[in-house]
mmCIF file of C-alpha atoms in Angstrom:
data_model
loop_
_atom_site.group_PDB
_atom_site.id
_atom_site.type_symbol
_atom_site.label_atom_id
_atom_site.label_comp_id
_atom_site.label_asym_id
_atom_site.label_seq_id
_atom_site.Cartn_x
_atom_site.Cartn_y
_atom_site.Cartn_z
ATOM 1 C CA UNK A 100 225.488 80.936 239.787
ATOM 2 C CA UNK A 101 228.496 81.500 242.978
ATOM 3 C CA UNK A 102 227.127 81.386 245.676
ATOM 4 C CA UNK A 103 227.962 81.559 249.282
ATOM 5 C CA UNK A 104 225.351 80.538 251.997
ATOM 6 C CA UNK A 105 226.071 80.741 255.745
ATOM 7 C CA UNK A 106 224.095 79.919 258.633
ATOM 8 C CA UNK A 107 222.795 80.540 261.262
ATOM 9 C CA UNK A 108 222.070 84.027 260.571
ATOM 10 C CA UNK A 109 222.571 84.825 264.224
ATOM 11 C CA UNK A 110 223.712 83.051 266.918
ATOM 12 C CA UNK A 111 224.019 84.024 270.919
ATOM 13 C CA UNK A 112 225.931 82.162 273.105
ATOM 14 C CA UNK A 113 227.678 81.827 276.772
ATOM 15 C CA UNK A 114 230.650 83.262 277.168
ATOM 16 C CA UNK A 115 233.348 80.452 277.390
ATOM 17 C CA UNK A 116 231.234 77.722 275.635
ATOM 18 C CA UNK A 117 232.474 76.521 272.132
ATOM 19 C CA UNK A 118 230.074 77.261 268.826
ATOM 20 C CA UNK A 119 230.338 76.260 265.432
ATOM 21 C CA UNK A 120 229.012 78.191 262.164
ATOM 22 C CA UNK A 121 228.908 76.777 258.703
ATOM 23 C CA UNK A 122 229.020 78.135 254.829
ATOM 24 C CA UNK A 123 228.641 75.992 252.082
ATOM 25 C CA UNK A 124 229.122 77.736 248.548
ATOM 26 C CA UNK A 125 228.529 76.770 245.385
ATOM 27 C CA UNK A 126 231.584 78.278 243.661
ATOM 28 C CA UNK A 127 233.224 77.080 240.081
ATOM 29 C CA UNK A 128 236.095 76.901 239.794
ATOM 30 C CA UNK A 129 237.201 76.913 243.214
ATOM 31 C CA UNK A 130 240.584 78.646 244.813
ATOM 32 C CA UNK A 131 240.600 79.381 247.831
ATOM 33 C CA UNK A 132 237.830 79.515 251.029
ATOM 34 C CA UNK A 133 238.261 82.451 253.409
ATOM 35 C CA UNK A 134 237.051 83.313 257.021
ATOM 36 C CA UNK A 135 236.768 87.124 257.986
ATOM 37 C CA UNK A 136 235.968 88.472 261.132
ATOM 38 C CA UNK A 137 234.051 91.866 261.307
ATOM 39 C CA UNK A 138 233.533 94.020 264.202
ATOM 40 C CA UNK A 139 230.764 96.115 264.297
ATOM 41 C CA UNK A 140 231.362 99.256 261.879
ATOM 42 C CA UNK A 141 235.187 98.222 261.221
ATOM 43 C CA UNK A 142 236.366 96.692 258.070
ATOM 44 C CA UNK A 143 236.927 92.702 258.301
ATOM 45 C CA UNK A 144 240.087 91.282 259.041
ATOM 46 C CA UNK A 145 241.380 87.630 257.664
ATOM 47 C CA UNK A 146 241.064 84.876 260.250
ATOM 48 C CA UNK A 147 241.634 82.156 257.997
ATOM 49 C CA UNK A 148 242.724 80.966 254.231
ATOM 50 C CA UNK A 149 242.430 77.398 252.745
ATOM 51 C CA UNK A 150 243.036 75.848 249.406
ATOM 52 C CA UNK A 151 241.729 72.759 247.940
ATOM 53 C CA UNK A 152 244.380 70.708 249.739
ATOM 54 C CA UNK A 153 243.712 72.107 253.046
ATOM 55 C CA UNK A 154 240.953 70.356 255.229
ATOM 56 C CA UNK A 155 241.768 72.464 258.430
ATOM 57 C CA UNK A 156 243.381 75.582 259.717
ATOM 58 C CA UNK A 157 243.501 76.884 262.846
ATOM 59 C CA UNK A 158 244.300 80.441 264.250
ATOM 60 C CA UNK A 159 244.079 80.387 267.879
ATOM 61 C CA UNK A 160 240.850 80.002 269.506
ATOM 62 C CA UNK A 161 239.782 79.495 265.611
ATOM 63 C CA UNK A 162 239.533 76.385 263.410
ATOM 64 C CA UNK A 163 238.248 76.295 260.255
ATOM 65 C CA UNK A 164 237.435 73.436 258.254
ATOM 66 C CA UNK A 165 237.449 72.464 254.514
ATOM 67 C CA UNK A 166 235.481 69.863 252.546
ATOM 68 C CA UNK A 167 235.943 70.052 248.801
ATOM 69 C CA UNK A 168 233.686 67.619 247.706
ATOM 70 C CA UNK A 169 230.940 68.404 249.498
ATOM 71 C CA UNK A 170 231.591 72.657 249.473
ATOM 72 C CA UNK A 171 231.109 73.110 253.032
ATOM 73 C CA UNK A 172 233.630 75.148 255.377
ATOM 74 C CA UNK A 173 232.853 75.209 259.135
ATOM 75 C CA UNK A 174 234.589 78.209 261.886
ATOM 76 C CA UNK A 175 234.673 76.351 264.972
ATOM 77 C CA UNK A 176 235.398 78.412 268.372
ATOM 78 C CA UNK A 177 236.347 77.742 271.429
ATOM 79 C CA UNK A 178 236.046 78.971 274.727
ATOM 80 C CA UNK A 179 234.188 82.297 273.424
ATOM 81 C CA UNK A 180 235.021 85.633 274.685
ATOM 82 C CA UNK A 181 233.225 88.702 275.058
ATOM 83 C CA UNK A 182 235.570 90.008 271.937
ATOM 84 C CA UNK A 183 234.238 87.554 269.917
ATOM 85 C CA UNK A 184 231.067 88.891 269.272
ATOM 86 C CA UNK A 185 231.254 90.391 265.476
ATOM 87 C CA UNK A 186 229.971 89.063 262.196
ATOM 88 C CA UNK A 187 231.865 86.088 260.571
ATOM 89 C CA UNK A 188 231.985 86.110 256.871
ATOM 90 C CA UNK A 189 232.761 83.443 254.709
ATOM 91 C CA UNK A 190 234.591 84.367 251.425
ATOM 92 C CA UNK A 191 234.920 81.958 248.665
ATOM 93 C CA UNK A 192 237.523 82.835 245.776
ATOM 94 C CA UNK A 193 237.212 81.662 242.090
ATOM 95 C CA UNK A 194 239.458 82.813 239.562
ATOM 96 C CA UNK A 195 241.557 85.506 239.617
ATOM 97 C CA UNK A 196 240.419 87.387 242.663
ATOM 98 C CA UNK A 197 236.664 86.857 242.146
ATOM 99 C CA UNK A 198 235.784 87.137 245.582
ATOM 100 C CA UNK A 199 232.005 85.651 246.375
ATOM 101 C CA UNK A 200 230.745 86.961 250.133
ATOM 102 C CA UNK A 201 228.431 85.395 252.132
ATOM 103 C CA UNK A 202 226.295 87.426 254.122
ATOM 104 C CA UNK A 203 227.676 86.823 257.269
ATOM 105 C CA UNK A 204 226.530 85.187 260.844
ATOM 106 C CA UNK A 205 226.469 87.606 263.624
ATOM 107 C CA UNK A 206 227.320 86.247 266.691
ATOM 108 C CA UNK A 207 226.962 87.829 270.033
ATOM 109 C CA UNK A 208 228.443 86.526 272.990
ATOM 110 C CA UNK A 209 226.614 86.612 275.799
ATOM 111 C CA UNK A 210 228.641 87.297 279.886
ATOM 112 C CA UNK B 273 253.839 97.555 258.137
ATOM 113 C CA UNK B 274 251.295 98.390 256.282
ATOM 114 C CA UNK B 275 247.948 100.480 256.815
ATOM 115 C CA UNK B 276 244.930 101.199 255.107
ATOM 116 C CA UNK B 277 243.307 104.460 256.027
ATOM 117 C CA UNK B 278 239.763 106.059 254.613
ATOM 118 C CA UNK B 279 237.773 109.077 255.242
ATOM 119 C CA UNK B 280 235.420 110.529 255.578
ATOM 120 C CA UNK B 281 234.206 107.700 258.605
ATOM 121 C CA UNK B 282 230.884 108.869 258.285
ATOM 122 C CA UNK B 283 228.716 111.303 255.834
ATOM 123 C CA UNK B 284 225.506 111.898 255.733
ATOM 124 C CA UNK B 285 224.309 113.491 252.086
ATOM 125 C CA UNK B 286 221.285 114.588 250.384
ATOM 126 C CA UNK B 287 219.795 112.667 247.311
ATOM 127 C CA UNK B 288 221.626 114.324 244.007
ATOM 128 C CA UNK B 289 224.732 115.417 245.555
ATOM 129 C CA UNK B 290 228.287 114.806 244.606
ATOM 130 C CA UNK B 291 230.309 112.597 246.276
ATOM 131 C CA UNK B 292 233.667 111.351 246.929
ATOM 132 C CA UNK B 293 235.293 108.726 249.301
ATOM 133 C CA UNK B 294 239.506 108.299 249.159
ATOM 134 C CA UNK B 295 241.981 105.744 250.207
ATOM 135 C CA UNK B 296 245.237 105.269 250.866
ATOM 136 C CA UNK B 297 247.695 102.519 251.504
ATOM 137 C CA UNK B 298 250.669 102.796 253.393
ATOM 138 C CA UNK B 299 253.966 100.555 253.604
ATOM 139 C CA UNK B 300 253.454 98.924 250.752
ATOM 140 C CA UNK B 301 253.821 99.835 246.748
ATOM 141 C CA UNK B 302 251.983 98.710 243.644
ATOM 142 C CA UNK B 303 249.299 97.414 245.877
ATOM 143 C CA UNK B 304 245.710 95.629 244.082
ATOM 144 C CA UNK B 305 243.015 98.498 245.567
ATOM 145 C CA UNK B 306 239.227 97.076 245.883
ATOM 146 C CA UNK B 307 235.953 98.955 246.531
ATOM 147 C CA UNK B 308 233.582 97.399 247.724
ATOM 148 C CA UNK B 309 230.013 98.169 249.512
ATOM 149 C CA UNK B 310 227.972 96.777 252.520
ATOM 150 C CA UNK B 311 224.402 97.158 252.353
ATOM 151 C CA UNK B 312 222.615 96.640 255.567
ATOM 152 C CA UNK B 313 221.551 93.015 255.795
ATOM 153 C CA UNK B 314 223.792 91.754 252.550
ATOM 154 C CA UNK B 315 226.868 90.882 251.883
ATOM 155 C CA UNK B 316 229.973 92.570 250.861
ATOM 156 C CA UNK B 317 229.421 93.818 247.003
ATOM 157 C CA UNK B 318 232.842 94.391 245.207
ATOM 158 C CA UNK B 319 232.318 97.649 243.144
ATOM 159 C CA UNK B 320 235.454 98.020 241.260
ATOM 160 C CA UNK B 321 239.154 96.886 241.769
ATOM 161 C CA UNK B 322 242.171 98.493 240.477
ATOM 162 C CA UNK B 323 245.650 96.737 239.458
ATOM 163 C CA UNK B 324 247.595 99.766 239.331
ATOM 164 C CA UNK B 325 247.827 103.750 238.586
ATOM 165 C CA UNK B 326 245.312 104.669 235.966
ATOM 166 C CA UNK B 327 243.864 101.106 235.607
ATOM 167 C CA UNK B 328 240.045 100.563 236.693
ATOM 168 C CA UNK B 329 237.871 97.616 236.499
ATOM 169 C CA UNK B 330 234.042 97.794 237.095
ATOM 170 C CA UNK B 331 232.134 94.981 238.734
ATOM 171 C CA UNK B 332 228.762 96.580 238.509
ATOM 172 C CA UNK B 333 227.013 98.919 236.585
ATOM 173 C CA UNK B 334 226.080 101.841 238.422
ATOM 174 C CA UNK B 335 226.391 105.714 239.365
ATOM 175 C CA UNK B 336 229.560 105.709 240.585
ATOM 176 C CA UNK B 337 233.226 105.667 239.654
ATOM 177 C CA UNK B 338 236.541 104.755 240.577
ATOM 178 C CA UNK B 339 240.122 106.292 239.823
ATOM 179 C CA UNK B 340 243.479 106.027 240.961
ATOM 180 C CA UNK B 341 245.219 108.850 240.510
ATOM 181 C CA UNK B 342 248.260 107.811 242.507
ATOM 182 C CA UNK B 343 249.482 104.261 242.999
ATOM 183 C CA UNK B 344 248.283 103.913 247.114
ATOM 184 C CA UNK B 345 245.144 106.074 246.455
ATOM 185 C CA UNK B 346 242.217 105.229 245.462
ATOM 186 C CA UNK B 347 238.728 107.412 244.916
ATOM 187 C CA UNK B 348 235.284 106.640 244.802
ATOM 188 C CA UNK B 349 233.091 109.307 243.209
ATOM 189 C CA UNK B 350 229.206 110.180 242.152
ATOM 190 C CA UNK B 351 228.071 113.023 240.731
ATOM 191 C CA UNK B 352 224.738 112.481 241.433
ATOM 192 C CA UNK B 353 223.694 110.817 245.042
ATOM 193 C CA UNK B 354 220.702 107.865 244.693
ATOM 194 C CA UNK B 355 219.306 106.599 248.172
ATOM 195 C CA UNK B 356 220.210 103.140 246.762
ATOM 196 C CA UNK B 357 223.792 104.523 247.589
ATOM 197 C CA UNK B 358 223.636 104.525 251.159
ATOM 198 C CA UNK B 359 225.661 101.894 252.769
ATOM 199 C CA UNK B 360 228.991 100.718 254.372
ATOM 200 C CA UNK B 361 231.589 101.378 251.724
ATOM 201 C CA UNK B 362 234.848 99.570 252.675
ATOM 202 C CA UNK B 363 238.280 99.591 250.862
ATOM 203 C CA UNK B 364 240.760 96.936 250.748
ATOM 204 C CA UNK B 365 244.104 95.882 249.188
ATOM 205 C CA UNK B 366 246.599 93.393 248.376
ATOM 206 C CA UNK B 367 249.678 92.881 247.491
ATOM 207 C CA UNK B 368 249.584 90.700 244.291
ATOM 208 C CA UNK B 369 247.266 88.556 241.749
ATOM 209 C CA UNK B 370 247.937 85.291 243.980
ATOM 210 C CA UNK B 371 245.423 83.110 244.269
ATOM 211 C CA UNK B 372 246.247 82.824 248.228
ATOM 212 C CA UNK B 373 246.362 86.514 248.826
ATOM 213 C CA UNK B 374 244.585 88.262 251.246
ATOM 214 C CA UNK B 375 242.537 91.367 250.968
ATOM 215 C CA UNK B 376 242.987 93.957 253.921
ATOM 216 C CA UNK B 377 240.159 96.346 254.922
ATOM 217 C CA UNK B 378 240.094 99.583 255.762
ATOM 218 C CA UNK B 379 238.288 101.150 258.349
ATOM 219 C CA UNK B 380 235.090 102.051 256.339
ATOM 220 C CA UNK B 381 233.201 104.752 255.824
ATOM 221 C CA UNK B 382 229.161 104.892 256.607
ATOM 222 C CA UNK B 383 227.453 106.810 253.830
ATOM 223 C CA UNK B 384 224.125 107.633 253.954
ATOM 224 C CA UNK B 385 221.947 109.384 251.342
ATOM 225 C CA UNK B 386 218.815 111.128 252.318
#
């Protein structure tokens, strides 16, 4: 079965300290790995894409990693900001868009 | 450039009752449109995705439907209300069948069924 598993849950944290969250999935045949960010009661917007090939990505404050062989994706931040409080939700593609969702870590960020 | 718009933002309906939800893409043509619905606590659930004008595919069994009457709008419909409805409903597109193609959200809109 696809999976997608993401932890922690929730997460608070200092504003301007760094914080990592991780997904591993359990997806077959595997495209692409996907990081959304999701304000509270807005639709998610794309922070990062990666195929197979790609072990990192980074978008800004933002780096995501990739491990194929062992299916785990990490969203590393840096130097939080207030703004970054939201959910983060790891999406994990197989096939021709077959999306699988986790269920998101919400992370506040604390002043 | 392109945006995604949806309304209502919120509704609030009784158990039983109709409903419909619409979409609609700007900027762009022939766009993929996506349903999809956040329960509270779960994860994004697609519900049905459309490849173009007339052309609906369902994800999940359920009460509702999907149509496309027009090729940047895209409706989500009941004609009967279940609480199990209630939820987040978002809609998204893209722009092709890529495997590397992102899927942009709209805004949302907060149903709940009483």
């Amino acid at each position: 079965k696809n999976q997608v598993e993401q932890s922690p849950q929730s997460l608070i944290i200092l504003e301007g300290k760094n914080c990592t969250l991780q997904c591993n999935y359990t997806v077959s045949p595997f495209s692409n790995l996907r990081w959304y960010k999701q304000d509270t009661g807005r639709g998610p917007v794309s922070l990062t894409i990666m195929t197979f090939s790609e072990n990192t990505k980074s978008n800004g404050r933002y780096t995501a990693t990739l491990d194929a062989d062992t299916k785990q994706s990490s969203l590393h931040i840096t130097a939080s900001q207030l703004s970054d409080s939201a959910s983060y939700i790891c999406v994990v593609t197989t096939g021709f868009q077959k999306l699988v969702f986790g269920t998101g870590t919400r992370l506040l960020v604390s002043p | 450039s392109q945006t995604i718009h949806q309304w209502p933002a919120t509704l609030v309906q009784p158990v039983g009752s109709p409903l419909s939800l619409e979409c609609t893409v700007e900027g762009t043509s022939n766009p993929n449109l996506y349903w999809y619905r956040q329960a509270a606590g779960r994860g994004l659930q697609l519900l049905f995705y459309s490849v173009g004008i007339g052309q609906i595919s369902s994800e999940v069994p359920q009460n509702l439907s999907a149509s496309r009457p027009q090729d940047r709008q895209f409706i989500l419909s009941s004609k009967k209300l279940l609480l199990s409805d209630s939820g987040f409903y978002l809609c998204a597109w893209s722009k092709g069948g890529g495997r590397t193609d992102t899927q942009y959200f709209g805004p949302g809109t907060r149903l709940t069924v009483l």
